[in-house]
Amino acid sequence: MANTTISRRTLLTTLAGAGVATLAGCDPATSPAAAILLPDPLLVEVDGGLGVLRGADRQTIPHGVVTADGRLVYASAPDGADTALWRIDAGRGATSERVSLPGRWVPQTVSADGTRVALTTEEVSATKERPAGRDVTPVLIADAGGVRQRLRLPGNFVPEAFTHDLAGLFVLEWLPPDSPDRYRVRVVDLTTGVPGPLFTRDKGPIPAGTEEEMRGDGRQAVLAPNRTVLYTLYTHQPDHQHTRDRISGRPGSDVHAFVHTLHLEQRWAYCVDLPHPFGEAAPDGHAMAITPDGGRLYIVDVTSGTVAEITTEDLTVRHTAKLAGATGPAYAAADRERLFLGAGAGVRTVDLADLAVTAERPVRDPVTGLILSPDGSRLYVGQNAAVAWHDPAAGGELGRAAVPGLVGLHGPARPA
């Protein structure tokens, strides 16, 4: 099985392939018969845009967000002074009827079940960049039928995720709103439109003035397979204090990285501190992957070679291991028994039983992404202008398809 890694939003614009027909807008195009067929539909990132690869077909989505399970994409495009919104079956390519939204909007986040989408007037990544200063944030809640609700949130907000029951919207509130340098997670009641604090892990309300304010880098996020918990890896948190420490009055620990755990159903948040040396090296040298059953979360810092295992039931670091260090951006994928780590021009296989390396194999180019096929029989490796797929057990390359401008791999595109 595959686990899908997300960065909360993926807004992509162009897709091209050597010997493969491209398309403008969001219409499918068919490639020549000689083009190499991908065994599985994939969602990829290329040159700042979102693309879907199906066999020899290619599809581009100028502005869109995809569900964490890779089944549905909400796409938008300018339509005069308004915005056209429609939904795409990522695995099959079927599209819904376009609906018109008044004004200009871009999709920001979609609910785990794919029935709701939150749109904003500007695109901002919840894990990659900070928004421009503003005093009011317009947010539109929509579905495949059109507008469901309009919000004007006083302050500077970025929608992050919907609550499991769709009655609330988790947001990052940036402070101060006109010149943001830190943020906190809040939840907007979609009945009243009022943002408020989350709960603590014991389901009690967070007292006023004790909410966590974060200043560091949100590196990566993954959604639990049961869609109820969102895990986000944060690094480089200067002067950060967790809610539990602010409530108790303790000074807190000197940590440079942690996993922010957001329960989408019960509306609580909890941070799992990562031990030294996590967070001290470059943020892009960190990666995270979750097992298919959702029971274990793995974080790696390839610069130091450190791997940590978190049990998601009790949210503690069970143990850590030290591997050989590497350089460059890190990528990770996991099945039930193995953790695959990509950095530089190599892919390592780590046995989950003892966090020991069982294989290390070179690849043709520096790795730009790792994902497992839904049946676990292929490990897709992002390469220079190409996607290659390997045998996860033997490690040999099974095939390769050209994708010029490839930035990274998002995940399998599954039929809705």
Tab-separated table of C-alpha atoms in Angstrom:
chain	number	residue	atom	x	y	z
A	1	MET	CA	0.000	0.000	0.000
A	2	ALA	CA	1.042	3.601	-0.522
A	3	ASN	CA	0.878	6.490	1.843
A	4	THR	CA	0.270	9.899	0.383
A	5	THR	CA	2.413	12.801	1.445
A	6	ILE	CA	0.939	16.228	1.226
A	7	SER	CA	2.023	19.765	1.667
A	8	ARG	CA	-1.506	20.915	2.430
A	9	ARG	CA	-1.951	22.309	-1.022
A	10	THR	CA	-0.499	21.611	-4.454
A	11	LEU	CA	-1.072	24.336	-7.044
A	12	LEU	CA	0.397	23.354	-10.381
A	13	THR	CA	0.323	24.845	-13.836
A	14	THR	CA	2.148	23.007	-16.630
A	15	LEU	CA	3.018	19.504	-17.641
A	16	ALA	CA	5.020	18.307	-20.623
A	17	GLY	CA	6.639	15.083	-21.745
A	18	ALA	CA	9.270	14.267	-24.329
A	19	GLY	CA	7.383	12.652	-27.174
A	20	VAL	CA	4.168	13.184	-25.203
A	21	ALA	CA	1.409	15.589	-26.153
A	22	THR	CA	0.754	18.374	-23.634
A	23	LEU	CA	-2.493	20.120	-22.947
A	24	ALA	CA	-3.632	23.599	-22.173
A	25	GLY	CA	-6.111	24.374	-19.459
A	26	CYS	CA	-7.587	21.191	-18.004
A	27	ASP	CA	-8.491	19.073	-20.996
A	28	PRO	CA	-7.011	15.593	-21.517
A	29	ALA	CA	-4.607	14.828	-24.329
A	30	THR	CA	-3.562	11.474	-25.709
A	31	SER	CA	0.061	10.655	-26.468
A	32	PRO	CA	1.507	8.757	-29.419
A	33	ALA	CA	1.320	4.993	-29.132
A	34	ALA	CA	5.108	4.824	-28.715
A	35	ALA	CA	5.021	6.748	-25.415
A	36	ILE	CA	5.937	4.744	-22.328
A	37	LEU	CA	2.871	3.863	-20.282
A	38	LEU	CA	2.892	4.408	-16.538
A	39	PRO	CA	1.620	1.340	-14.643
A	40	ASP	CA	-0.345	3.512	-12.170
A	41	PRO	CA	-1.982	6.941	-12.414
A	42	LEU	CA	0.125	9.502	-10.559
A	43	LEU	CA	-0.211	13.033	-9.230
A	44	VAL	CA	3.015	14.963	-9.791
A	45	GLU	CA	4.445	18.441	-9.397
A	46	VAL	CA	6.109	20.164	-12.333
A	47	ASP	CA	7.446	23.690	-12.618
A	48	GLY	CA	5.019	25.064	-10.033
A	49	GLY	CA	1.969	23.189	-11.209
A	50	LEU	CA	-0.198	20.080	-10.605
A	51	GLY	CA	-0.366	17.310	-13.164
A	52	VAL	CA	-2.055	13.937	-13.482
A	53	LEU	CA	-0.306	11.134	-15.394
A	54	ARG	CA	-2.487	8.256	-16.594
A	55	GLY	CA	-0.777	5.729	-18.852
A	56	ALA	CA	0.336	7.864	-21.780
A	57	ASP	CA	-2.219	10.614	-21.063
A	58	ARG	CA	-1.300	13.885	-19.401
A	59	GLN	CA	-3.555	16.442	-17.725
A	60	THR	CA	-2.681	19.828	-16.287
A	61	ILE	CA	-4.599	21.666	-13.599
A	62	PRO	CA	-3.737	25.376	-13.419
A	63	HIS	CA	-5.171	25.866	-9.920
A	64	GLY	CA	-6.278	22.942	-7.809
A	65	VAL	CA	-6.154	21.008	-4.566
A	66	VAL	CA	-6.336	17.257	-4.203
A	67	THR	CA	-7.805	15.113	-1.444
A	68	ALA	CA	-5.243	13.374	0.750
A	69	ASP	CA	-6.182	9.987	-0.691
A	70	GLY	CA	-5.560	11.209	-4.253
A	71	ARG	CA	-9.097	10.533	-5.478
A	72	LEU	CA	-10.523	13.979	-6.206
A	73	VAL	CA	-9.127	17.292	-7.402
A	74	TYR	CA	-10.972	20.595	-7.167
A	75	ALA	CA	-9.848	22.898	-9.965
A	76	SER	CA	-10.581	26.530	-10.735
A	77	ALA	CA	-10.006	28.961	-13.590
A	78	PRO	CA	-10.904	32.611	-14.230
A	79	ASP	CA	-14.269	33.016	-15.955
A	80	GLY	CA	-14.585	36.696	-16.824
A	81	ALA	CA	-14.793	38.543	-13.527
A	82	ASP	CA	-15.823	35.317	-11.798
A	83	THR	CA	-14.307	31.873	-11.186
A	84	ALA	CA	-15.242	28.495	-12.666
A	85	LEU	CA	-14.958	25.569	-10.228
A	86	TRP	CA	-15.188	21.875	-11.035
A	87	ARG	CA	-14.194	18.495	-9.622
A	88	ILE	CA	-12.010	15.867	-11.313
A	89	ASP	CA	-11.844	12.122	-10.716
A	90	ALA	CA	-8.051	11.874	-10.460
A	91	GLY	CA	-7.885	8.178	-11.259
A	92	ARG	CA	-10.222	8.156	-14.260
A	93	GLY	CA	-10.234	11.764	-15.476
A	94	ALA	CA	-14.008	12.306	-15.419
A	95	THR	CA	-15.046	15.876	-14.553
A	96	SER	CA	-18.128	17.413	-12.986
A	97	GLU	CA	-20.089	20.295	-14.444
A	98	ARG	CA	-18.452	23.678	-13.916
A	99	VAL	CA	-20.116	26.024	-11.459
A	100	SER	CA	-19.600	29.785	-11.299
A	101	LEU	CA	-18.318	31.491	-8.162
A	102	PRO	CA	-18.712	35.281	-7.923
A	103	GLY	CA	-15.298	36.984	-7.922
A	104	ARG	CA	-11.798	35.559	-8.233
A	105	TRP	CA	-10.902	32.580	-6.044
A	106	VAL	CA	-8.325	29.793	-5.820
A	107	PRO	CA	-8.811	26.471	-3.982
A	108	GLN	CA	-6.853	26.308	-0.723
A	109	THR	CA	-7.845	23.073	1.023
A	110	VAL	CA	-10.346	20.269	0.481
A	111	SER	CA	-12.080	18.118	3.078
A	112	ALA	CA	-10.845	14.576	3.624
A	113	ASP	CA	-14.037	13.131	2.122
A	114	GLY	CA	-13.826	15.410	-0.933
A	115	THR	CA	-17.225	17.073	-0.470
A	116	ARG	CA	-16.092	20.584	0.553
A	117	VAL	CA	-13.426	22.993	-0.583
A	118	ALA	CA	-12.245	26.255	0.984
A	119	LEU	CA	-11.110	28.961	-1.432
A	120	THR	CA	-9.231	32.197	-0.855
A	121	THR	CA	-8.424	35.206	-3.002
A	122	GLU	CA	-4.708	34.359	-3.096
A	123	GLU	CA	-2.814	31.090	-3.062
A	124	VAL	CA	-0.644	30.495	0.000
A	125	SER	CA	0.959	27.251	1.112
A	126	ALA	CA	0.333	26.366	4.733
A	127	THR	CA	3.754	24.709	4.940
A	128	LYS	CA	5.951	26.672	2.545
A	129	GLU	CA	5.383	30.399	2.778
A	130	ARG	CA	3.817	33.161	4.822
A	131	PRO	CA	0.957	35.324	3.516
A	132	ALA	CA	1.188	39.037	2.806
A	133	GLY	CA	-0.093	41.351	5.513
A	134	ARG	CA	-3.866	41.891	5.641
A	135	ASP	CA	-6.547	42.819	8.154
A	136	VAL	CA	-9.403	40.708	6.756
A	137	THR	CA	-9.350	37.308	5.032
A	138	PRO	CA	-12.222	36.417	2.667
A	139	VAL	CA	-12.929	32.660	2.531
A	140	LEU	CA	-15.447	30.862	0.349
A	141	ILE	CA	-16.778	27.399	1.246
A	142	ALA	CA	-18.053	25.513	-1.805
A	143	ASP	CA	-18.815	22.071	-3.177
A	144	ALA	CA	-19.432	20.654	-6.640
A	145	GLY	CA	-22.797	22.445	-6.659
A	146	GLY	CA	-21.496	25.936	-5.919
A	147	VAL	CA	-21.178	28.314	-2.972
A	148	ARG	CA	-22.117	26.984	0.457
A	149	GLN	CA	-20.905	29.828	2.678
A	150	ARG	CA	-19.008	33.126	2.615
A	151	LEU	CA	-16.703	34.168	5.432
A	152	ARG	CA	-14.830	37.386	6.228
A	153	LEU	CA	-12.401	36.518	8.982
A	154	PRO	CA	-10.994	39.498	10.910
A	155	GLY	CA	-7.235	39.000	10.703
A	156	ASN	CA	-4.748	37.099	8.571
A	157	PHE	CA	-5.756	33.458	8.060
A	158	VAL	CA	-4.780	30.513	5.848
A	159	PRO	CA	-7.275	27.590	5.665
A	160	GLU	CA	-5.563	24.339	6.618
A	161	ALA	CA	-8.143	21.518	6.912
A	162	PHE	CA	-11.812	20.817	7.541
A	163	THR	CA	-13.033	19.173	10.712
A	164	HIS	CA	-14.184	15.589	10.264
A	165	ASP	CA	-17.867	16.576	10.587
A	166	LEU	CA	-17.441	19.543	8.168
A	167	ALA	CA	-18.799	21.902	10.825
A	168	GLY	CA	-15.454	23.643	11.324
A	169	LEU	CA	-12.414	24.823	9.395
A	170	PHE	CA	-8.918	24.649	10.878
A	171	VAL	CA	-6.893	27.724	9.969
A	172	LEU	CA	-3.455	29.174	10.571
A	173	GLU	CA	-3.847	32.629	12.091
A	174	TRP	CA	-0.784	34.744	11.272
A	175	LEU	CA	0.314	37.375	13.800
A	176	PRO	CA	0.554	40.308	13.710
A	177	PRO	CA	-1.863	40.394	10.771
A	178	ASP	CA	-0.279	43.311	8.942
A	179	SER	CA	3.317	42.029	9.237
A	180	PRO	CA	3.148	38.315	10.077
A	181	ASP	CA	6.100	36.539	11.662
A	182	ARG	CA	4.380	33.742	13.644
A	183	TYR	CA	1.159	31.758	13.558
A	184	ARG	CA	-1.202	29.663	15.644
A	185	VAL	CA	-3.743	26.989	14.756
A	186	ARG	CA	-7.402	27.850	15.366
A	187	VAL	CA	-10.762	26.446	14.287
A	188	VAL	CA	-13.535	28.476	12.654
A	189	ASP	CA	-17.085	27.495	13.580
A	190	LEU	CA	-18.776	27.357	10.182
A	191	THR	CA	-22.167	28.037	11.742
A	192	THR	CA	-21.142	31.333	13.327
A	193	GLY	CA	-18.043	32.132	11.257
A	194	VAL	CA	-16.084	32.851	14.445
A	195	PRO	CA	-12.522	31.507	14.930
A	196	GLY	CA	-11.607	30.082	18.322
A	197	PRO	CA	-9.034	27.929	20.125
A	198	LEU	CA	-8.654	24.160	19.849
A	199	PHE	CA	-8.899	21.659	22.687
A	200	THR	CA	-6.037	20.092	24.597
A	201	ARG	CA	-5.327	16.395	24.167
A	202	ASP	CA	-7.487	15.618	27.232
A	203	LYS	CA	-10.320	17.430	25.379
A	204	GLY	CA	-10.377	20.465	27.644
A	205	PRO	CA	-10.528	24.001	26.202
A	206	ILE	CA	-7.219	25.814	25.816
A	207	PRO	CA	-7.223	28.780	28.226
A	208	ALA	CA	-6.962	32.246	26.712
A	209	GLY	CA	-3.383	33.369	26.212
A	210	THR	CA	-1.870	29.872	26.215
A	211	GLU	CA	-2.223	28.910	22.550
A	212	GLU	CA	0.988	27.892	20.823
A	213	GLU	CA	2.532	30.421	18.471
A	214	MET	CA	4.946	28.954	15.919
A	215	ARG	CA	7.690	30.698	13.976
A	216	GLY	CA	9.515	27.906	12.188
A	217	ASP	CA	9.231	25.931	9.001
A	218	GLY	CA	6.334	23.600	8.298
A	219	ARG	CA	8.227	20.980	6.311
A	220	GLN	CA	5.638	18.316	5.434
A	221	ALA	CA	2.216	16.958	6.368
A	222	VAL	CA	0.631	13.523	6.136
A	223	LEU	CA	-2.952	12.485	6.852
A	224	ALA	CA	-3.614	9.290	8.775
A	225	PRO	CA	-5.147	6.498	6.656
A	226	ASN	CA	-8.419	6.785	8.607
A	227	ARG	CA	-8.527	10.527	7.690
A	228	THR	CA	-9.001	11.706	11.280
A	229	VAL	CA	-5.515	12.958	12.201
A	230	LEU	CA	-3.198	15.345	10.374
A	231	TYR	CA	0.504	15.201	11.235
A	232	THR	CA	2.769	18.128	10.329
A	233	LEU	CA	6.535	18.172	10.752
A	234	TYR	CA	7.932	21.507	11.946
A	235	THR	CA	11.610	22.427	12.161
A	236	HIS	CA	13.582	25.418	13.481
A	237	GLN	CA	11.243	26.736	16.147
A	238	PRO	CA	13.068	29.584	17.960
A	239	ASP	CA	11.614	30.479	21.361
A	240	HIS	CA	8.706	28.089	20.859
A	241	GLN	CA	6.629	26.929	23.805
A	242	HIS	CA	3.973	24.213	23.617
A	243	THR	CA	0.457	24.815	24.908
A	244	ARG	CA	0.975	22.218	27.662
A	245	ASP	CA	4.015	24.157	28.925
A	246	ARG	CA	2.265	27.521	28.757
A	247	ILE	CA	-0.694	26.139	30.721
A	248	SER	CA	1.540	24.585	33.392
A	249	GLY	CA	3.961	27.519	33.554
A	250	ARG	CA	6.948	25.282	32.814
A	251	PRO	CA	9.678	26.782	30.629
A	252	GLY	CA	9.415	23.952	28.100
A	253	SER	CA	12.142	21.930	26.429
A	254	ASP	CA	14.819	23.155	24.052
A	255	VAL	CA	13.632	21.420	20.878
A	256	HIS	CA	14.209	22.383	17.279
A	257	ALA	CA	11.638	20.097	15.638
A	258	PHE	CA	8.349	18.434	16.508
A	259	VAL	CA	5.329	16.779	14.920
A	260	HIS	CA	2.153	18.835	15.317
A	261	THR	CA	-0.745	16.414	15.679
A	262	LEU	CA	-4.183	17.778	14.760
A	263	HIS	CA	-7.212	15.569	15.450
A	264	LEU	CA	-9.784	16.521	12.821
A	265	GLU	CA	-12.635	14.750	14.596
A	266	GLN	CA	-12.047	15.648	18.254
A	267	ARG	CA	-10.503	19.097	17.522
A	268	TRP	CA	-7.457	18.798	19.740
A	269	ALA	CA	-3.804	19.423	18.988
A	270	TYR	CA	-0.674	17.953	20.520
A	271	CYS	CA	3.029	18.313	19.707
A	272	VAL	CA	5.437	15.375	19.786
A	273	ASP	CA	8.942	16.692	20.461
A	274	LEU	CA	11.743	15.222	18.380
A	275	PRO	CA	15.122	14.689	20.053
A	276	HIS	CA	18.447	16.215	19.100
A	277	PRO	CA	19.607	16.631	16.320
A	278	PHE	CA	16.235	16.915	14.548
A	279	GLY	CA	15.592	20.447	13.318
A	280	GLU	CA	19.185	21.633	13.520
A	281	ALA	CA	20.071	20.923	9.879
A	282	ALA	CA	18.333	22.150	6.714
A	283	PRO	CA	14.531	21.739	6.766
A	284	ASP	CA	14.482	19.999	3.364
A	285	GLY	CA	16.782	17.311	4.758
A	286	HIS	CA	13.836	16.118	6.891
A	287	ALA	CA	11.053	13.814	5.708
A	288	MET	CA	8.130	11.889	7.198
A	289	ALA	CA	6.121	8.770	6.290
A	290	ILE	CA	3.297	6.815	7.926
A	291	THR	CA	2.648	3.078	7.773
A	292	PRO	CA	-0.473	1.883	5.903
A	293	ASP	CA	-2.239	0.988	9.152
A	294	GLY	CA	-1.513	4.415	10.608
A	295	GLY	CA	0.126	2.970	13.702
A	296	ARG	CA	3.672	4.242	13.203
A	297	LEU	CA	5.069	7.527	11.984
A	298	TYR	CA	8.693	7.789	10.854
A	299	ILE	CA	10.753	10.966	10.707
A	300	VAL	CA	14.210	11.131	9.171
A	301	ASP	CA	16.944	13.751	9.190
A	302	VAL	CA	19.248	12.609	6.390
A	303	THR	CA	21.920	15.171	7.247
A	304	SER	CA	22.657	13.471	10.573
A	305	GLY	CA	21.295	10.089	9.498
A	306	THR	CA	18.830	10.021	12.414
A	307	VAL	CA	15.502	8.163	12.166
A	308	ALA	CA	12.745	8.356	14.804
A	309	GLU	CA	9.694	6.140	15.212
A	310	ILE	CA	6.549	7.623	16.767
A	311	THR	CA	3.687	5.430	17.909
A	312	THR	CA	0.510	7.230	16.947
A	313	GLU	CA	-1.577	5.570	19.680
A	314	ASP	CA	0.258	7.262	22.546
A	315	LEU	CA	2.151	9.925	20.526
A	316	THR	CA	5.593	9.167	21.884
A	317	VAL	CA	8.963	8.594	20.250
A	318	ARG	CA	9.431	4.859	20.703
A	319	HIS	CA	13.039	4.728	19.602
A	320	THR	CA	15.600	6.273	17.297
A	321	ALA	CA	18.404	4.915	15.148
A	322	LYS	CA	21.470	6.350	13.499
A	323	LEU	CA	22.155	5.712	9.823
A	324	ALA	CA	24.879	7.063	7.592
A	325	GLY	CA	24.358	10.739	6.802
A	326	ALA	CA	23.470	12.069	3.355
A	327	THR	CA	23.058	15.401	1.629
A	328	GLY	CA	20.229	17.040	-0.255
A	329	PRO	CA	16.442	17.051	0.122
A	330	ALA	CA	14.947	13.990	1.846
A	331	TYR	CA	11.987	11.847	0.781
A	332	ALA	CA	10.331	8.909	2.525
A	333	ALA	CA	7.688	6.240	1.940
A	334	ALA	CA	6.678	3.279	4.092
A	335	ASP	CA	4.870	-0.032	3.835
A	336	ARG	CA	4.146	-2.459	6.675
A	337	GLU	CA	7.709	-3.722	6.982
A	338	ARG	CA	10.023	-1.232	5.262
A	339	LEU	CA	10.902	2.440	5.187
A	340	PHE	CA	12.291	3.789	1.917
A	341	LEU	CA	14.524	6.846	2.124
A	342	GLY	CA	15.671	8.928	-0.826
A	343	ALA	CA	18.401	11.582	-0.745
A	344	GLY	CA	20.963	12.604	-3.316
A	345	ALA	CA	21.288	9.913	-5.987
A	346	GLY	CA	20.482	6.991	-3.735
A	347	VAL	CA	17.560	5.101	-2.180
A	348	ARG	CA	17.896	3.155	1.060
A	349	THR	CA	15.634	0.442	2.442
A	350	VAL	CA	15.258	0.350	6.232
A	351	ASP	CA	13.776	-2.634	8.102
A	352	LEU	CA	11.111	-1.326	10.463
A	353	ALA	CA	11.768	-4.087	12.984
A	354	ASP	CA	15.127	-2.638	14.044
A	355	LEU	CA	15.524	0.519	11.887
A	356	ALA	CA	18.560	-0.989	10.175
A	357	VAL	CA	19.492	-0.439	6.541
A	358	THR	CA	18.996	-3.618	4.501
A	359	ALA	CA	19.776	-2.215	1.058
A	360	GLU	CA	21.235	0.896	-0.481
A	361	ARG	CA	21.027	1.394	-4.223
A	362	PRO	CA	22.141	4.211	-6.510
A	363	VAL	CA	19.692	5.779	-8.945
A	364	ARG	CA	20.420	7.631	-12.142
A	365	ASP	CA	19.762	11.194	-10.906
A	366	PRO	CA	19.144	12.981	-7.592
A	367	VAL	CA	15.837	11.895	-6.059
A	368	THR	CA	12.941	14.377	-6.235
A	369	GLY	CA	10.219	12.202	-4.688
A	370	LEU	CA	9.295	8.727	-3.451
A	371	ILE	CA	5.873	7.071	-3.455
A	372	LEU	CA	4.651	3.486	-3.370
A	373	SER	CA	2.029	2.167	-5.766
A	374	PRO	CA	-1.342	1.336	-4.173
A	375	ASP	CA	-0.559	-2.408	-4.236
A	376	GLY	CA	2.982	-1.867	-2.937
A	377	SER	CA	4.628	-3.609	-5.891
A	378	ARG	CA	6.334	-0.517	-7.345
A	379	LEU	CA	8.399	2.246	-5.795
A	380	TYR	CA	8.162	5.402	-7.887
A	381	VAL	CA	11.247	7.624	-7.817
A	382	GLY	CA	11.226	11.206	-9.025
A	383	GLN	CA	14.247	11.872	-11.229
A	384	ASN	CA	15.633	14.569	-13.489
A	385	ALA	CA	12.794	15.183	-15.988
A	386	ALA	CA	11.519	11.631	-15.476
A	387	VAL	CA	9.598	9.252	-13.240
A	388	ALA	CA	11.189	5.833	-12.727
A	389	TRP	CA	9.638	2.837	-11.032
A	390	HIS	CA	11.570	0.170	-9.158
A	391	ASP	CA	11.010	-3.233	-7.598
A	392	PRO	CA	10.808	-2.418	-3.859
A	393	ALA	CA	12.341	-5.781	-2.903
A	394	ALA	CA	15.048	-6.274	-5.547
A	395	GLY	CA	15.598	-2.580	-6.184
A	396	GLY	CA	16.002	-2.813	-9.941
A	397	GLU	CA	14.512	-0.184	-12.239
A	398	LEU	CA	11.425	-1.584	-13.993
A	399	GLY	CA	10.642	1.375	-16.230
A	400	ARG	CA	10.999	5.084	-16.793
A	401	ALA	CA	8.805	7.795	-18.348
A	402	ALA	CA	10.016	11.241	-19.380
A	403	VAL	CA	8.401	14.193	-17.588
A	404	PRO	CA	10.398	17.352	-18.388
A	405	GLY	CA	10.171	19.998	-15.688
A	406	LEU	CA	9.350	17.489	-12.957
A	407	VAL	CA	9.582	19.056	-9.486
A	408	GLY	CA	8.303	16.226	-7.322
A	409	LEU	CA	5.845	13.386	-6.778
A	410	HIS	CA	2.592	13.971	-4.918
A	411	GLY	CA	1.039	10.501	-4.727
A	412	PRO	CA	-1.037	7.864	-6.510
A	413	ALA	CA	-4.099	9.145	-8.372
A	414	ARG	CA	-6.904	6.796	-7.324
A	415	PRO	CA	-10.356	6.401	-8.887
A	416	ALA	CA	-13.115	8.155	-6.960
